[in-house]
Amino acid sequence: MLDAKEGEMPAGGGRAGRRPAAPTLTAEKADGGIVLQLAGDWLARTVGSVEKTVNDTREAELGRAIAIDASGVGKMDTAGVLLVESLARALGEKGAEVELRGVADDNALFKAVRAAIDRERPEPKGREGSLLTVPFEMVGRGMYAIKDEIVLGLNIVGASIYGAGRRVTGQTQVRLAAIVNQMDRMGVRATPIIALMSFLVGGIIAQQGAFQLRNFGAEIFVVDLIGILQLREVGVLITAIMIAGRSGSAITAEIGSMKMREEVDALTVIGLNPIGVLIFPRLVALTIVLPLLAFIADIAGIAGAMVTTWTYIGIPPAAFIQRLHESIDVGTVFAGLIKAPFMAIIIGIVASSEGMKVGGSAESLGLHVTAAVVKSIFLVIVVDGFFAIFYASIGY
């Protein structure tokens, strides 16, 4: 509780122990305007008696020049400051020039309340019907949002690399248990669904390819189609999309719920880096398990295609494997697997950054989980497109 005039604790035992005086608000005419005289103690337990008077004053037409004189106030806490500041702002929004007297310019309590009000104030809406300015405003806001996303992502990457360096040099302990736990959750437990999805997709591609190639009497070339397509594109892409929806959303939900419960702030208070504790193990685990899952997806997709071609067009497994051996090589396998670490890092960074942006409500958590999944899938497809262009440019 601060003194309204000096912004310091009230001195003197007698003054601190007296009964608080009821706050009052009176209006007086002065040369050039109206002076609102404040008196008494504006405290949380006393301002209720003057709140109606403040509301009536806020709605009244007092002219263009108004001074709020707080020199007669004894003691004032946050509730009193908030009431006075809201009165001043309400009168100012009506077009009046409001001057606050009797309060030091560097009053800490007033500065804190003003900062809190400014943070909670909604962003001003643009002018309605401005067809020329609205598109530019949307583009500007979008560019600033992209800039903020990039800065946050680079912060996570930089902090993770810095933390990795400290662990390699022995300055910080390596938490292998956390990394292995995340590998189990993101990799081992995701293997069945990844294998099943890839098996089905491989079978569907083989069936559709054989149906189209039958018109040309070239059903055998469906093996070439499924081998190249599954190993270079479909396997790693399906895996990354599944991991983005499964593990990416889990990362955002976990970090976001910790942010809501202020556990992330607690880590900072006790001297731990939240990125090193929460994000680094997840990034490392994703980078390790995604290439392994992509390889499993490749095997499952080829197995699904083999079963389909055997039952649908009569190509036996031996002939399928022989033709597959002739159409692909080790470079075809690595052309797909080399994308997996990049996709894993993107999924981890996007999911972690969205989790760190969660506010204090369940609605905010849901919005950021959705945003994490959508952004991750979009960026994974974009990265896959860049790799396709790069491979085409070098003839690989």
Short mmCIF file of N, CA, C and O in Angstrom, two decimals, residues 10 64 71 142:
data_model
loop_
_atom_site.label_atom_id
_atom_site.label_comp_id
_atom_site.label_asym_id
_atom_site.label_seq_id
_atom_site.Cartn_x
_atom_site.Cartn_y
_atom_site.Cartn_z
N PRO A 10 3.64 4.44 4.04
CA PRO A 10 3.35 5.49 5.01
C PRO A 10 4.22 5.34 6.23
O PRO A 10 4.39 4.25 6.77
N ARG A 64 -14.30 20.68 -20.90
CA ARG A 64 -13.10 20.25 -21.60
C ARG A 64 -11.85 20.24 -20.73
O ARG A 64 -10.88 19.57 -21.06
N SER A 71 -4.32 15.53 -3.71
CA SER A 71 -3.45 15.98 -2.62
C SER A 71 -4.08 15.77 -1.25
O SER A 71 -3.38 15.71 -0.24
N GLY A 142 0.06 -9.61 -40.92
CA GLY A 142 0.58 -10.93 -41.26
C GLY A 142 2.09 -10.99 -41.27
O GLY A 142 2.69 -11.94 -40.78
#
